[in-house]
Coordinates of C-alpha atoms in Angstrom, one line a residue:
X13 CA 15.3 3.3 48.3
X14 CA 11.5 3.7 48.2
X15 CA 9.2 3.7 45.2
X16 CA 6.1 5.7 44.6
X17 CA 3.5 3.1 43.4
X18 CA 1.5 5.8 41.5
X19 CA 4.7 6.7 39.5
X20 CA 5.3 3.0 38.8
X21 CA 1.7 2.6 37.6
X22 CA 1.9 5.7 35.5
X23 CA 5.1 4.6 33.8
X24 CA 3.7 1.2 33.1
X25 CA 0.6 2.6 31.6
X26 CA 2.7 5.0 29.5
X27 CA 4.8 2.1 28.2
X28 CA 1.7 0.1 27.4
X29 CA 0.1 3.0 25.5
X30 CA 3.3 3.5 23.5
X31 CA 3.6 -0.2 22.5
X32 CA 0.2 -1.8 22.6
X33 CA -0.9 -0.3 19.3
X34 CA 2.4 -0.1 17.4
X35 CA 1.4 0.4 13.7
X36 CA -1.9 2.2 14.4
X37 CA -3.5 3.5 11.2
X38 CA -5.9 6.3 11.2
X39 CA -7.5 8.7 8.7
X40 CA -6.8 12.4 9.1
X41 CA -9.2 14.9 7.6
X42 CA -7.5 17.7 5.8
X43 CA -9.7 20.4 4.4
X44 CA -11.7 18.6 1.6
X45 CA -9.4 15.6 1.6
X46 CA -7.8 12.9 3.7
X47 CA -4.5 11.2 4.3
X48 CA -3.4 8.0 6.2
X49 CA -1.3 8.2 9.3
X50 CA 0.7 5.2 10.6
X51 CA 2.0 5.8 14.1
X52 CA 1.2 9.5 13.5
X53 CA 3.3 9.8 10.3
X54 CA 1.9 10.3 6.8
X55 CA 1.6 7.1 4.8
X56 CA 0.9 7.0 1.1
X57 CA 0.2 3.5 -0.1
X58 CA 2.8 2.3 -2.6
X59 CA 1.5 -1.2 -2.8
X60 CA 1.0 -4.4 -4.9
X61 CA -1.1 -7.5 -4.8
X62 CA 0.2 -10.9 -5.5
X63 CA 2.5 -13.7 -4.3
X64 CA 5.9 -12.7 -5.7
X65 CA 8.8 -11.9 -3.4
X66 CA 8.0 -9.3 -0.7
X67 CA 11.8 -8.6 -0.4
X68 CA 11.7 -7.6 -4.1
X69 CA 8.7 -5.3 -3.2
X70 CA 10.8 -3.6 -0.6
X71 CA 13.7 -3.3 -2.9
X72 CA 11.4 -1.7 -5.5
X73 CA 10.3 0.9 -3.1
X74 CA 6.9 -0.5 -2.2
X75 CA 5.6 -0.1 1.3
X76 CA 2.4 -2.3 1.4
X77 CA 0.8 -5.3 -0.1
X78 CA -2.8 -6.6 -0.3
X79 CA -4.3 -10.0 0.5
X80 CA -7.8 -11.2 -0.5
X81 CA -8.7 -13.6 2.3
X82 CA -7.9 -15.0 5.8
X83 CA -6.3 -18.4 5.9
X84 CA -3.5 -20.5 7.4
X85 CA -1.0 -18.3 5.5
X86 CA -2.2 -15.0 7.1
X87 CA 0.0 -15.0 10.2
X88 CA 3.1 -15.9 8.1
X89 CA 2.2 -13.1 5.7
X90 CA 1.8 -10.5 8.5
X91 CA 5.0 -11.7 10.2
X92 CA 7.0 -11.4 7.0
X93 CA 5.6 -8.0 6.3
X94 CA 6.5 -6.7 9.8
X95 CA 10.0 -8.1 9.5
X96 CA 10.4 -6.3 6.1
X97 CA 8.8 -3.0 7.3
X98 CA 5.7 -3.5 5.0
X99 CA 2.1 -2.9 5.8
X100 CA -0.8 -5.1 4.8
X101 CA -4.3 -4.5 3.6
X102 CA -5.8 -7.6 5.2
X103 CA -8.6 -9.1 3.0
X104 CA -11.7 -10.7 4.5
X105 CA -13.2 -12.7 1.6
X106 CA -17.0 -12.3 1.3
X107 CA -19.3 -14.5 -0.8
X108 CA -20.1 -14.0 -4.4
X109 CA -23.4 -14.8 -6.1
X110 CA -21.7 -16.5 -9.0
X111 CA -20.1 -18.9 -6.5
X112 CA -23.5 -19.8 -4.9
X113 CA -23.5 -17.3 -2.0
X114 CA -27.0 -16.0 -1.3
X115 CA -27.2 -12.7 0.6
X116 CA -31.0 -13.3 1.1
X117 CA -30.1 -16.3 3.2
X118 CA -29.7 -15.1 6.8
X119 CA -27.8 -18.2 7.8
X120 CA -25.1 -17.8 5.2
X121 CA -24.8 -14.1 6.1
X122 CA -24.6 -14.8 9.8
X123 CA -21.9 -17.5 9.3
X124 CA -19.9 -15.1 7.1
X125 CA -20.2 -12.4 9.8
X126 CA -19.0 -14.7 12.5
X127 CA -16.0 -15.9 10.4
X128 CA -15.1 -12.3 9.8
X129 CA -15.3 -11.5 13.5
X130 CA -13.2 -14.5 14.5
X131 CA -10.5 -13.3 12.0
X132 CA -10.5 -9.7 13.3
X133 CA -10.2 -10.8 16.9
X134 CA -7.3 -13.2 16.0
X135 CA -5.2 -10.7 14.1
X136 CA -6.3 -7.2 15.2
X137 CA -3.2 -6.5 17.4
X138 CA -0.7 -7.4 14.7
X139 CA 1.6 -4.4 14.0
X140 CA 1.7 -5.1 10.2
X141 CA -2.0 -4.4 9.6
X142 CA -2.7 -1.3 7.6
X143 CA -6.5 -1.6 6.9
X144 CA -9.1 -4.3 7.0
X145 CA -10.5 -4.9 3.5
X146 CA -14.1 -6.2 3.7
X147 CA -14.6 -8.2 0.5
X148 CA -13.8 -7.8 -3.1
X149 CA -16.3 -7.2 -6.0
X150 CA -19.2 -8.9 -4.3
X151 CA -21.6 -6.6 -6.1
X152 CA -20.9 -8.0 -9.6
X153 CA -24.0 -9.8 -10.8
X154 CA -26.2 -9.0 -7.8
X155 CA -29.4 -7.1 -8.3
X156 CA -32.4 -6.0 -6.4
X157 CA -32.9 -7.3 -2.8
X158 CA -29.7 -9.4 -2.9
X159 CA -27.6 -6.4 -3.8
X160 CA -29.2 -4.3 -1.0
X161 CA -28.6 -7.2 1.5
X162 CA -25.0 -7.4 0.3
X163 CA -24.4 -3.7 1.1
X164 CA -26.1 -4.3 4.5
X165 CA -23.8 -7.2 5.2
X166 CA -20.7 -5.2 4.3
X167 CA -21.7 -2.4 6.6
X168 CA -22.5 -4.8 9.5
X169 CA -19.0 -6.3 9.2
X170 CA -17.4 -2.8 9.0
X171 CA -19.3 -1.7 12.1
X172 CA -18.2 -4.8 13.9
X173 CA -14.6 -4.2 13.1
X174 CA -14.8 -0.6 14.3
X175 CA -16.1 -1.9 17.7
X176 CA -13.4 -4.6 18.0
X177 CA -10.5 -2.8 16.4
X178 CA -10.7 1.0 16.5
X179 CA -7.0 1.3 15.5
X180 CA -7.4 0.3 11.8
X181 CA -9.7 1.7 9.1
X182 CA -12.0 -0.4 7.0
X183 CA -12.3 -0.6 3.3
X184 CA -14.4 -2.6 0.8
X185 CA -13.5 -3.1 -2.9
X186 CA -15.8 -2.7 -5.9
X187 CA -15.3 -3.5 -9.6
X188 CA -14.6 0.0 -10.9
X189 CA -17.4 2.5 -10.2
X190 CA -20.3 0.7 -11.8
X191 CA -23.9 0.6 -10.6
X192 CA -24.6 2.1 -7.2
X193 CA -21.3 1.4 -5.7
X194 CA -20.2 5.0 -5.0
X195 CA -23.5 6.0 -3.6
X196 CA -24.0 2.9 -1.6
X197 CA -20.6 3.1 0.1
X198 CA -21.0 6.8 0.7
X199 CA -24.5 6.8 2.0
X200 CA -25.3 3.3 3.3
X201 CA -22.1 2.0 4.7
X202 CA -20.9 4.2 7.6
X203 CA -18.9 1.1 8.8
X204 CA -16.7 1.5 5.7
X205 CA -14.0 4.3 5.8
X206 CA -12.4 3.8 2.4
X207 CA -13.7 2.9 -1.0
X208 CA -11.4 0.4 -2.7
X209 CA -11.6 0.4 -6.5
X210 CA -10.4 -2.3 -8.9
X211 CA -9.9 -0.6 -12.2
X212 CA -8.0 -1.4 -15.4
X213 CA -9.0 0.5 -18.6
X214 CA -10.6 3.2 -16.5
X215 CA -7.9 3.5 -13.7
X216 CA -6.2 6.6 -15.1
X217 CA -9.5 8.5 -15.0
X218 CA -10.6 7.4 -11.5
X219 CA -9.9 10.8 -9.9
X220 CA -12.2 12.6 -12.3
X221 CA -14.9 9.8 -12.5
X222 CA -15.0 9.2 -8.7
X223 CA -15.6 12.9 -8.1
X224 CA -18.2 13.1 -10.8
X225 CA -20.0 10.1 -9.3
X226 CA -20.3 12.0 -6.0
X227 CA -17.5 10.2 -4.2
X228 CA -16.6 11.9 -0.9
X229 CA -14.9 9.2 1.1
X230 CA -11.2 8.6 0.6
X231 CA -10.3 5.9 -1.9
X232 CA -7.5 3.5 -2.8
X233 CA -7.2 1.8 -6.2
X234 CA -6.9 -1.7 -5.0
X235 CA -6.0 -3.3 -8.4
X236 CA -4.7 -1.7 -11.6
X237 CA -2.8 -3.0 -14.6
X238 CA -3.2 -3.7 -18.3
X239 CA -6.7 -3.7 -19.8
X240 CA -8.8 -6.8 -19.3
X241 CA -10.5 -8.7 -22.1
X242 CA -13.8 -7.2 -21.0
X243 CA -12.5 -3.8 -22.1
X244 CA -11.1 -4.6 -25.6
X245 CA -12.6 -6.0 -28.8
X246 CA -11.8 -9.3 -30.4
X247 CA -9.4 -9.5 -33.3
X248 CA -10.0 -11.0 -36.7
X249 CA -9.4 -14.5 -35.2
X250 CA -12.2 -14.0 -32.7
X251 CA -9.8 -13.8 -29.7
X252 CA -7.8 -11.1 -27.9
X253 CA -4.5 -9.4 -28.7
X254 CA -2.2 -9.1 -25.6
X255 CA 0.1 -6.1 -25.3
X256 CA 3.8 -6.8 -24.9
X257 CA 5.3 -6.4 -21.4
X258 CA 7.0 -3.3 -22.7
X259 CA 3.7 -1.7 -23.7
X260 CA 2.0 -2.7 -20.5
X261 CA 4.6 -0.9 -18.5
X262 CA 3.5 2.4 -20.0
X263 CA 0.0 1.8 -18.6
X264 CA 1.3 1.4 -15.1
X265 CA 3.2 4.6 -15.4
X266 CA 0.2 6.6 -16.6
X267 CA -2.2 5.2 -14.0
X268 CA 0.2 5.8 -11.1
X269 CA 1.0 9.4 -12.2
X270 CA -2.7 10.3 -12.5
X271 CA -3.6 8.8 -9.1
X272 CA -0.6 10.5 -7.4
X273 CA -2.0 13.9 -8.7
X274 CA -5.1 13.5 -6.6
X275 CA -3.9 14.8 -3.3
X276 CA -7.3 15.1 -1.7
X277 CA -9.0 11.7 -1.8
X278 CA -6.6 9.1 -3.2
X279 CA -4.7 7.3 -0.4
X280 CA -2.5 5.3 -2.8
X281 CA -2.8 2.1 -4.9
X282 CA -1.9 -1.5 -5.3
X283 CA -0.4 -2.7 -8.7
X284 CA -1.6 -6.0 -10.0
X285 CA -0.4 -8.7 -10.2
X286 CA 2.8 -8.8 -8.2
X287 CA 3.6 -12.3 -9.4
X288 CA 2.5 -14.5 -12.2
X289 CA -1.1 -15.6 -12.9
X290 CA -2.9 -17.7 -15.5
X291 CA -5.8 -15.4 -16.6
X292 CA -6.5 -15.4 -20.4
X293 CA -2.8 -16.3 -20.8
X294 CA 0.1 -17.0 -18.5
X295 CA 1.4 -13.5 -18.9
X296 CA -1.6 -11.1 -19.3
X297 CA -1.6 -9.6 -15.8
X298 CA 1.6 -10.9 -14.2
X299 CA 4.4 -8.4 -13.4
X300 CA 6.8 -11.4 -13.0
X301 CA 7.5 -14.6 -14.9
X302 CA 7.1 -17.9 -13.0
X303 CA 10.9 -18.2 -12.5
X304 CA 10.9 -14.9 -10.6
X305 CA 12.2 -12.7 -13.5
X306 CA 10.7 -9.2 -13.3
X307 CA 9.0 -7.5 -16.2
X308 CA 9.1 -3.9 -17.2
X309 CA 6.0 -3.0 -15.1
X310 CA 8.2 -3.7 -12.0
X311 CA 10.8 -1.3 -13.3
X312 CA 8.2 1.4 -13.9
X313 CA 6.8 1.0 -10.4
X314 CA 10.3 1.1 -9.0
X315 CA 10.9 4.4 -10.7
X316 CA 7.5 5.8 -9.6
X317 CA 7.9 4.7 -6.0
X318 CA 11.5 5.7 -5.5
X319 CA 12.1 8.4 -8.1
X320 CA 14.9 6.4 -9.8
X321 CA 14.8 3.5 -12.3
X322 CA 16.6 0.3 -11.4
X323 CA 20.3 0.2 -12.2
X324 CA 19.8 -2.5 -14.8
X325 CA 16.5 -2.2 -16.7
X326 CA 14.4 -5.0 -18.3
X327 CA 14.9 -5.7 -22.0
X328 CA 12.4 -4.2 -24.5
X329 CA 10.3 -5.9 -27.2
X330 CA 9.9 -3.3 -29.9
X331 CA 7.7 -5.5 -32.1
X332 CA 6.6 -9.1 -32.8
X333 CA 4.8 -10.5 -35.8
X334 CA 4.0 -13.7 -37.6
X335 CA 4.3 -14.4 -41.3
X336 CA 0.6 -15.3 -41.2
X337 CA -1.9 -15.9 -38.5
X338 CA -3.8 -18.6 -40.3
X339 CA -1.9 -21.9 -40.9
X340 CA -3.0 -25.3 -42.2
X341 CA -2.8 -28.2 -39.7
X342 CA 0.8 -29.5 -39.5
X343 CA 2.1 -26.4 -41.3
X344 CA 4.9 -24.0 -40.3
X345 CA 4.9 -20.3 -39.5
X346 CA 7.7 -17.8 -39.3
X347 CA 7.9 -15.4 -36.3
X348 CA 10.0 -12.3 -36.2
X349 CA 10.8 -10.1 -33.2
X350 CA 12.8 -6.9 -32.6
X351 CA 14.5 -6.7 -29.2
X352 CA 16.5 -4.0 -27.4
X353 CA 18.4 -4.1 -24.1
X354 CA 18.9 -0.7 -22.5
X355 CA 22.4 -1.7 -21.2
X356 CA 23.3 -3.8 -24.2
X357 CA 23.3 -7.0 -22.2
X358 CA 23.3 -10.3 -24.2
X359 CA 19.8 -11.7 -24.3
X360 CA 18.6 -15.2 -23.8
X361 CA 15.5 -15.8 -26.0
X362 CA 13.0 -18.7 -25.5
X363 CA 10.1 -19.4 -27.9
X364 CA 7.0 -21.5 -27.0
X365 CA 3.8 -22.6 -28.7
X366 CA 0.7 -22.7 -26.4
X367 CA -2.9 -23.7 -27.0
X368 CA -5.5 -21.1 -26.4
X369 CA -7.2 -21.4 -23.0
X370 CA -10.3 -23.6 -22.8
X371 CA -12.3 -21.1 -20.9
X372 CA -11.8 -17.4 -20.1
X373 CA -13.2 -16.5 -16.7
X374 CA -13.8 -13.1 -15.1
X375 CA -13.5 -11.8 -11.5
X376 CA -10.1 -13.5 -11.1
X377 CA -11.6 -17.0 -11.0
X378 CA -9.0 -19.8 -11.4
X379 CA -8.4 -20.9 -15.0
X380 CA -6.9 -24.2 -16.3
X381 CA -3.4 -23.9 -17.6
X382 CA -3.6 -24.7 -21.4
X383 CA -1.3 -27.2 -23.1
X384 CA 2.1 -26.1 -24.4
X385 CA 4.1 -27.6 -27.2
X386 CA 7.9 -27.0 -26.7
X387 CA 8.8 -29.4 -29.5
X388 CA 6.9 -27.3 -32.0
X389 CA 9.9 -24.8 -32.1
X390 CA 12.1 -26.0 -35.0
X391 CA 14.5 -23.1 -34.6
X392 CA 14.6 -19.9 -32.6
X393 CA 16.9 -16.9 -32.0
X394 CA 16.9 -13.3 -30.9
X395 CA 15.5 -12.4 -34.4
X396 CA 12.7 -14.9 -34.8
X397 CA 11.6 -18.5 -34.9
X398 CA 10.3 -21.2 -37.1
X399 CA 7.3 -23.0 -35.6
X400 CA 5.6 -26.2 -36.7
X401 CA 1.9 -26.3 -35.8
X402 CA 0.1 -29.4 -34.5
X403 CA -2.4 -31.4 -36.6
X404 CA -5.3 -30.4 -34.3
X405 CA -7.3 -27.4 -35.5
X406 CA -8.0 -24.4 -33.1
X407 CA -6.4 -21.3 -31.7
X408 CA -2.8 -21.2 -30.5
X409 CA -0.3 -18.5 -29.4
X410 CA 3.4 -18.1 -30.2
X411 CA 5.2 -16.8 -27.1
X412 CA 8.6 -15.2 -26.8
X413 CA 10.4 -14.9 -23.5
X414 CA 13.5 -12.7 -23.3
X415 CA 15.9 -12.5 -20.3
X416 CA 18.9 -10.3 -19.7
X417 CA 20.9 -12.3 -17.1
X418 CA 20.3 -9.7 -14.4
X419 CA 16.8 -10.7 -13.3
X420 CA 15.0 -8.7 -16.0
X421 CA 12.7 -10.1 -18.7
X422 CA 10.3 -9.3 -21.4
X423 CA 7.5 -11.3 -23.0
X424 CA 5.0 -11.1 -25.9
X425 CA 2.7 -13.4 -27.9
X426 CA 0.8 -13.5 -31.1
X427 CA -2.4 -15.6 -31.6
X428 CA -2.9 -17.7 -34.7
X429 CA -5.5 -20.1 -36.0
X430 CA -4.7 -23.6 -37.2
X431 CA -7.3 -24.8 -39.8
X432 CA -10.8 -23.6 -40.1
X433 CA -11.9 -24.2 -36.5
X434 CA -11.3 -21.4 -34.1
X435 CA -12.8 -18.6 -32.1
X436 CA -11.9 -17.7 -28.6
X437 CA -13.6 -19.7 -25.8
X438 CA -16.7 -18.1 -24.2
X439 CA -15.9 -16.1 -21.1
X440 CA -19.2 -17.1 -19.5
X441 CA -22.3 -15.1 -18.5
X442 CA -20.4 -12.9 -16.1
X443 CA -18.4 -11.2 -18.9
X444 CA -19.5 -7.6 -18.9
X445 CA -18.9 -6.9 -22.5
X446 CA -20.8 -9.9 -23.8
X447 CA -23.8 -9.0 -21.6
X448 CA -23.8 -5.4 -22.8
X449 CA -23.6 -6.3 -26.5
X450 CA -27.1 -7.7 -26.3
X451 CA -29.5 -5.0 -27.4
X452 CA -30.8 -2.8 -26.0
X453 CA -27.5 -1.5 -24.7
X454 CA -27.7 1.3 -22.1
X455 CA -24.9 3.9 -22.1
X456 CA -26.8 5.4 -19.2
X457 CA -28.2 4.4 -16.8
X458 CA -25.6 1.6 -16.7
X459 CA -27.3 -1.8 -16.2
X460 CA -24.0 -3.7 -15.7
X461 CA -21.4 -3.3 -12.9
X462 CA -18.9 -2.2 -15.5
X463 CA -20.2 0.2 -18.1
X464 CA -20.1 -0.5 -21.8
X465 CA -18.6 3.0 -22.4
X466 CA -16.6 5.2 -20.0
X467 CA -17.1 9.0 -19.8
X468 CA -13.4 9.4 -19.8
X469 CA -12.7 11.5 -22.9
X470 CA -12.6 15.0 -21.6
X471 CA -11.9 17.6 -24.3
X472 CA -11.2 21.3 -24.6
X473 CA -11.2 23.3 -21.3
X474 CA -11.3 20.2 -19.2
X475 CA -10.9 22.1 -15.9
X476 CA -14.3 23.7 -16.6
X477 CA -16.2 20.4 -17.1
X478 CA -18.1 18.9 -14.2
X479 CA -20.0 15.6 -14.7
X480 CA -22.3 14.1 -12.0
X481 CA -23.7 10.7 -13.1
X482 CA -25.8 10.5 -9.9
X483 CA -27.6 13.8 -9.9
X484 CA -31.0 13.7 -8.1
X485 CA -32.2 16.8 -9.8
X486 CA -35.5 15.9 -11.6
X487 CA -34.4 12.8 -13.4
X488 CA -36.4 11.7 -16.5
X489 CA -36.7 8.2 -15.0
X490 CA -35.4 6.4 -11.9
X491 CA -33.7 8.3 -9.1
X492 CA -30.8 9.9 -10.9
X493 CA -29.6 11.4 -14.1
X494 CA -26.4 13.0 -15.6
X495 CA -25.8 16.6 -14.7
X496 CA -23.2 18.2 -17.0
X497 CA -21.7 21.6 -16.3
X498 CA -19.4 23.8 -18.3
X499 CA -18.3 26.6 -16.0
X500 CA -16.1 28.6 -18.3
X501 CA -17.3 31.8 -19.8
X502 CA -15.3 31.3 -23.0
X503 CA -13.7 28.4 -24.9
X504 CA -15.2 25.0 -25.5
X505 CA -15.4 21.6 -23.9
X506 CA -17.0 18.2 -24.2
X507 CA -17.0 14.6 -22.9
X508 CA -16.8 11.4 -24.9
X509 CA -18.0 8.0 -23.6
X510 CA -15.2 5.7 -24.8
X511 CA -14.4 2.0 -25.0
X512 CA -11.7 1.3 -23.9
X513 CA -11.5 4.1 -21.4
X514 CA -9.3 7.1 -22.4
X515 CA -8.7 5.6 -25.9
X516 CA -8.7 7.9 -29.0
X517 CA -8.4 5.1 -31.5
X518 CA -5.1 3.7 -30.6
X519 CA -6.4 0.5 -29.1
X520 CA -8.8 -2.2 -30.3
X521 CA -12.2 -2.3 -28.5
X522 CA -15.6 -0.8 -28.9
X523 CA -18.8 -2.7 -29.3
X524 CA -20.5 -4.4 -32.3
X525 CA -23.9 -2.8 -32.2
X526 CA -25.1 -4.3 -35.5
X527 CA -28.9 -4.5 -35.4
X528 CA -29.5 -1.3 -33.5
X529 CA -32.0 0.9 -35.3
X530 CA -31.5 4.0 -33.2
X531 CA -29.5 5.7 -30.5
X532 CA -31.9 7.6 -28.3
X533 CA -31.4 9.9 -25.3
X534 CA -33.4 12.4 -23.2
X535 CA -32.0 15.9 -22.5
X536 CA -33.1 19.2 -21.0
X537 CA -31.4 22.4 -20.2
X538 CA -31.2 24.0 -16.7
X539 CA -32.8 27.2 -18.2
X540 CA -33.6 26.4 -21.8
X541 CA -31.9 27.7 -24.9
X542 CA -28.6 25.9 -24.3
X543 CA -27.0 24.9 -27.5
X544 CA -25.1 21.5 -27.3
X545 CA -23.8 19.2 -30.0
X546 CA -24.5 15.5 -29.3
X547 CA -23.3 12.5 -31.3
X548 CA -21.5 9.1 -31.4
X549 CA -18.6 7.8 -33.4
X550 CA -16.4 10.8 -33.0
X551 CA -13.4 8.8 -34.4
X552 CA -15.2 8.0 -37.6
X553 CA -13.2 10.4 -39.7
X554 CA -9.9 10.2 -37.8
X555 CA -7.9 8.6 -40.6
X556 CA -4.7 8.3 -38.6
X557 CA -6.3 6.2 -35.8
X558 CA -5.6 2.5 -36.2
X559 CA -9.0 1.6 -34.5
X560 CA -11.6 4.3 -35.5
X561 CA -15.3 4.1 -35.2
X562 CA -17.0 2.3 -38.1
X563 CA -19.7 5.0 -38.2
X564 CA -20.9 8.2 -36.5
X565 CA -23.2 11.2 -36.5
X566 CA -23.5 14.5 -34.8
X567 CA -26.4 17.0 -34.3
X568 CA -26.6 20.4 -32.6
X569 CA -29.7 20.7 -30.3
X570 CA -31.3 23.7 -28.6
X571 CA -32.4 22.4 -25.3
X572 CA -35.7 23.0 -23.6
X573 CA -36.1 23.2 -19.8
X574 CA -38.4 20.2 -20.0
X575 CA -37.2 16.7 -20.9
X576 CA -37.3 15.9 -24.6
X577 CA -36.4 12.7 -26.4
X578 CA -33.9 12.8 -29.2
X579 CA -32.7 10.0 -31.5
X580 CA -30.2 9.2 -34.2
X581 CA -31.5 7.0 -37.0
X582 CA -28.9 4.2 -37.4
X583 CA -30.5 2.5 -40.4
X584 CA -27.9 1.6 -43.0
X585 CA -24.9 2.5 -40.8
X586 CA -22.0 0.2 -40.2
X587 CA -22.2 -0.4 -36.4
X588 CA -19.6 -3.2 -36.3
X589 CA -17.1 -1.2 -34.2
X590 CA -18.4 1.7 -32.2
X591 CA -15.6 2.9 -30.0
X592 CA -17.2 6.2 -28.8
X593 CA -20.8 5.4 -27.9
X594 CA -21.9 8.9 -27.1
X595 CA -20.5 12.4 -26.7
X596 CA -21.4 16.1 -26.2
X597 CA -19.5 19.2 -27.0
X598 CA -20.4 22.9 -26.7
X599 CA -18.9 26.3 -27.1
X600 CA -19.4 28.9 -24.4
X601 CA -21.8 31.7 -25.2
X602 CA -20.4 34.0 -22.5
X603 CA -21.9 32.3 -19.4
X604 CA -21.7 28.9 -17.7
X605 CA -23.9 26.1 -19.1
X606 CA -25.8 23.3 -17.2
X607 CA -27.8 20.6 -18.8
X608 CA -29.1 17.1 -18.0
X609 CA -29.1 13.7 -19.7
X610 CA -30.9 10.4 -19.1
X611 CA -31.8 7.1 -20.7
X612 CA -29.1 7.0 -23.3
X613 CA -29.3 3.7 -25.2
X614 CA -29.0 1.8 -28.4
X615 CA -32.0 -0.3 -29.3
X616 CA -34.4 -1.3 -32.1
X617 CA -36.7 1.6 -33.1
X618 CA -39.7 2.1 -30.8
X619 CA -42.7 4.3 -30.8
X620 CA -43.5 6.2 -27.7
X621 CA -46.6 8.4 -27.0
X622 CA -44.4 10.8 -25.1
X623 CA -41.7 10.9 -27.8
X624 CA -40.6 14.4 -28.8
X625 CA -37.8 14.0 -31.4
X626 CA -35.5 16.6 -32.8
X627 CA -35.8 17.1 -36.6
X628 CA -33.2 15.9 -38.9
X629 CA -32.5 19.6 -39.8
X630 CA -29.9 20.9 -37.3
X631 CA -30.8 23.7 -35.0
X632 CA -29.3 27.2 -35.6
X633 CA -25.6 27.0 -35.4
X634 CA -23.8 27.9 -32.1
X635 CA -20.2 29.0 -31.9
X636 CA -18.2 25.9 -32.8
X637 CA -14.8 24.8 -31.6
X638 CA -12.0 25.1 -34.1
X639 CA -12.0 22.4 -36.7
X640 CA -10.5 19.2 -35.4
X641 CA -10.7 20.0 -31.7
X642 CA -13.8 18.0 -31.2
X643 CA -12.0 14.7 -31.9
X644 CA -8.8 15.3 -30.0
X645 CA -8.2 14.9 -26.3
X646 CA -6.9 17.9 -24.3

């Protein structure tokens, strides 16, 4: 028998082509949108980030997980993922300014580039790779030349990856959409294919806010979960109230559903944290307890990923409370809890007293695990507990852990103060909310990487509202302004800048702006004559809201085609809790409306030679939305 060598070569080459890049990922452009293809098949990311069981991730319906850096564990992680049929967003850790990395230092940047190249060459052929993730939130805290150099370094690594590994896309991850991140990745980073976004309070509104910011590249939400402490206000004890694991689960459901609805640019998401993590508390972000028990957020993601809830669901914590949250040293306090198990399983209940953390950090930096006091529990049951407090003054938390015997759990805690000493530890100079509470506070342009208020409260005919926070059309100052469009020819609409994002008074938060003398902003109409109501504190008179604005004001303005400065006099107003820092609302007069905003800020009163202020007397009334609609979400 004879063999044709050309046929043999052709067959070998065909086999090599079919196997050499098993697991190839590519982006496919579809009209105005994108989707991921793995080995030619559509792949929507149903992912998580964290160290909990990857077998459990598969059982929950997940198909991918995220890592943050290359290390000795990377090959093991990739091998396990391949064995389980999971894909991996492989993280390449890049330096952060707060850790001492200097993007103006060419030697540090070169060494970082070479380390990234070494990692890519080592792992590029592994079939479990989904995408390369070039860094995580490096932009936080960087300004000026260092920030520009950082984006340059990110792009250089992205371009290097494309040369070495053309079979997997590149991504970089930013802290929400603050600063110039959307513009920079869109316009200055051709080496980056996908914008990764870590977002918590604002995650549910990412589709709208990303489009409004001018985002055109596909994106993934690389972390989402319960609100961080930078997004909520402190309680009466000077620390932070943590939601129960039952309440947190509802956040995961809302975020995932909203992201799934974006069929054009959203490629999927990674829930955080698939595991347990000490950050603020031992339970704030974790979707599991340290013993591997799953919490309700895992049940929700199972249902969202598979379409069906797990056969046996986690127990629920309906409420938890203390008899008092201020106790004398050595005194006792009574805790009460209301529990429910969906299947009626008998519940095991554990109570624990824990000291408040010594330092709250941001950006996911490691925190010291605080002391716990198991002997402080005098008695405990599925209805409550009696706790004896230590003799040392300070802040503590009473935790309850509930398990159903089927791997499901629930947890909650309530803070309390022993003696007069107290107050939550400082979160350090990188905490966004603490930085922004120092006047002047800019609502726009945003001077921090995470804004003090989110333009997330869309009202009325929301489909007709278009917001572009990076419009280059004749800004009052800088290179961009806000362009607001209402395209409907009837009805009404508006946008509220909120804190926390998408909150209408149900959650604690906002900013203490005591000391501000005025809220000023610049505005102009596209044509002139546009009638728009502007204001702040839209929740001031919402009596049913548990967390309303402490003050507010509203004024209708007839806009000029030239920029004019407008200001609200804040003298004598209670500014201790401003949840809605700014808003606009208008009623259609029969044609679309376009107007522009810039330089919105709270500050001490200032005189300006170019100031042109609106009078206290309102402008002639425009058609108004029906009573009550201006303070309710659509």
